[in-house]
Each structure stands twice: as structure tokens, then as C-alpha cells.
mmCIF file of C-alpha atoms in Angstrom:
data_model
loop_
_atom_site.group_PDB
_atom_site.id
_atom_site.type_symbol
_atom_site.label_atom_id
_atom_site.label_comp_id
_atom_site.label_asym_id
_atom_site.label_seq_id
_atom_site.Cartn_x
_atom_site.Cartn_y
_atom_site.Cartn_z
ATOM 1 C CA UNK A 1 -2.436 -39.402 -13.771
ATOM 2 C CA UNK A 2 -2.297 -35.821 -12.672
ATOM 3 C CA UNK A 3 -5.409 -35.581 -10.551
ATOM 4 C CA UNK A 4 -3.614 -36.838 -7.455
ATOM 5 C CA UNK A 5 -0.683 -34.452 -7.839
ATOM 6 C CA UNK A 6 -2.944 -31.451 -8.364
ATOM 7 C CA UNK A 7 -5.276 -32.495 -5.539
ATOM 8 C CA UNK A 8 -2.421 -32.975 -3.093
ATOM 9 C CA UNK A 9 -0.816 -29.676 -4.112
ATOM 10 C CA UNK A 10 -4.129 -27.954 -3.354
ATOM 11 C CA UNK A 11 -4.292 -29.680 0.047
ATOM 12 C CA UNK A 12 -7.548 -31.496 -0.668
ATOM 13 C CA UNK A 13 -8.446 -35.006 0.410
ATOM 14 C CA UNK A 14 -10.171 -37.339 -2.030
ATOM 15 C CA UNK A 15 -13.322 -36.915 0.024
ATOM 16 C CA UNK A 16 -13.200 -33.092 -0.080
ATOM 17 C CA UNK A 17 -12.555 -33.107 -3.839
ATOM 18 C CA UNK A 18 -15.446 -35.505 -4.356
ATOM 19 C CA UNK A 19 -17.800 -33.322 -2.316
ATOM 20 C CA UNK A 20 -16.753 -30.109 -4.066
ATOM 21 C CA UNK A 21 -16.930 -31.704 -7.531
ATOM 22 C CA UNK A 22 -20.203 -33.545 -6.890
ATOM 23 C CA UNK A 23 -18.770 -36.986 -7.611
ATOM 24 C CA UNK A 24 -18.348 -40.114 -5.507
ATOM 25 C CA UNK A 25 -15.136 -40.466 -3.490
ATOM 26 C CA UNK A 26 -14.589 -43.950 -4.867
ATOM 27 C CA UNK A 27 -14.740 -42.476 -8.391
ATOM 28 C CA UNK A 28 -11.940 -40.043 -7.489
ATOM 29 C CA UNK A 29 -9.883 -42.986 -6.229
ATOM 30 C CA UNK A 30 -10.506 -45.036 -9.375
ATOM 31 C CA UNK A 31 -9.522 -42.144 -11.623
ATOM 32 C CA UNK A 32 -6.388 -41.357 -9.620
ATOM 33 C CA UNK A 33 -5.257 -44.975 -9.799
ATOM 34 C CA UNK A 34 -5.936 -45.154 -13.539
ATOM 35 C CA UNK A 35 -8.543 -47.875 -13.148
ATOM 36 C CA UNK A 36 -11.311 -45.762 -14.622
ATOM 37 C CA UNK A 37 -10.950 -43.032 -17.194
ATOM 38 C CA UNK A 38 -12.733 -39.809 -16.296
ATOM 39 C CA UNK A 39 -15.532 -38.454 -18.436
ATOM 40 C CA UNK A 40 -15.201 -34.964 -19.881
ATOM 41 C CA UNK A 41 -17.947 -33.861 -17.523
ATOM 42 C CA UNK A 42 -16.020 -35.247 -14.521
ATOM 43 C CA UNK A 43 -12.816 -33.552 -15.684
ATOM 44 C CA UNK A 44 -14.619 -30.220 -15.859
ATOM 45 C CA UNK A 45 -16.239 -30.684 -12.431
ATOM 46 C CA UNK A 46 -12.999 -31.724 -10.771
ATOM 47 C CA UNK A 47 -11.060 -28.941 -12.495
ATOM 48 C CA UNK A 48 -13.526 -26.408 -11.102
ATOM 49 C CA UNK A 49 -13.173 -27.886 -7.612
ATOM 50 C CA UNK A 50 -9.367 -27.862 -7.952
ATOM 51 C CA UNK A 51 -9.433 -24.333 -9.405
ATOM 52 C CA UNK A 52 -7.433 -25.291 -12.482
ATOM 53 C CA UNK A 53 -8.302 -25.344 -16.150
ATOM 54 C CA UNK A 54 -9.604 -28.659 -17.521
ATOM 55 C CA UNK A 55 -6.821 -28.472 -20.107
ATOM 56 C CA UNK A 56 -4.235 -28.681 -17.297
ATOM 57 C CA UNK A 57 -5.686 -31.999 -16.153
ATOM 58 C CA UNK A 58 -5.840 -33.308 -19.731
ATOM 59 C CA UNK A 59 -2.247 -32.219 -20.387
ATOM 60 C CA UNK A 60 -1.065 -34.106 -17.308
ATOM 61 C CA UNK A 61 -3.003 -37.159 -18.403
ATOM 62 C CA UNK A 62 -1.337 -36.969 -21.818
ATOM 63 C CA UNK A 63 2.096 -36.665 -20.189
ATOM 64 C CA UNK A 64 1.490 -39.917 -18.318
ATOM 65 C CA UNK A 65 0.639 -41.732 -21.561
ATOM 66 C CA UNK A 66 4.051 -41.058 -23.094
#
């Protein structure tokens, strides 16, 4: 979906991303596996933790839909 690729490129574990974004680790896992769609608020929080623009995450999500 894009989260995983960005997270791994930044060298963050799911747990570290969850802590820095203020979300549950299981939520990160569900989003990365495409089981749960992220809320806009979660996208913004995770983008801040990943130090990328929210639009980058959304663009990657769109790319996976095609």
C-alpha cells in the first residue's frame, strides 16, 4: 500500500512508527496489509512520523489501486 515501503526505507519498525505516530501497532499492521483503510487523521500522523507529506502516502495508495 505504500506505508510499508516508506516505513522500511526510513528504517522504522511497525512498533516505532506506531509509537511516533500515536497509533496502535496492530493498526499499522492492518493498514500495511490492506485489511483496514487508514483515516485521514492516521495518514497525517503517520506521514509526520515518517517525515513525508501525506500526499506521498495517498499517491502510493492510489498507485496500488490501479
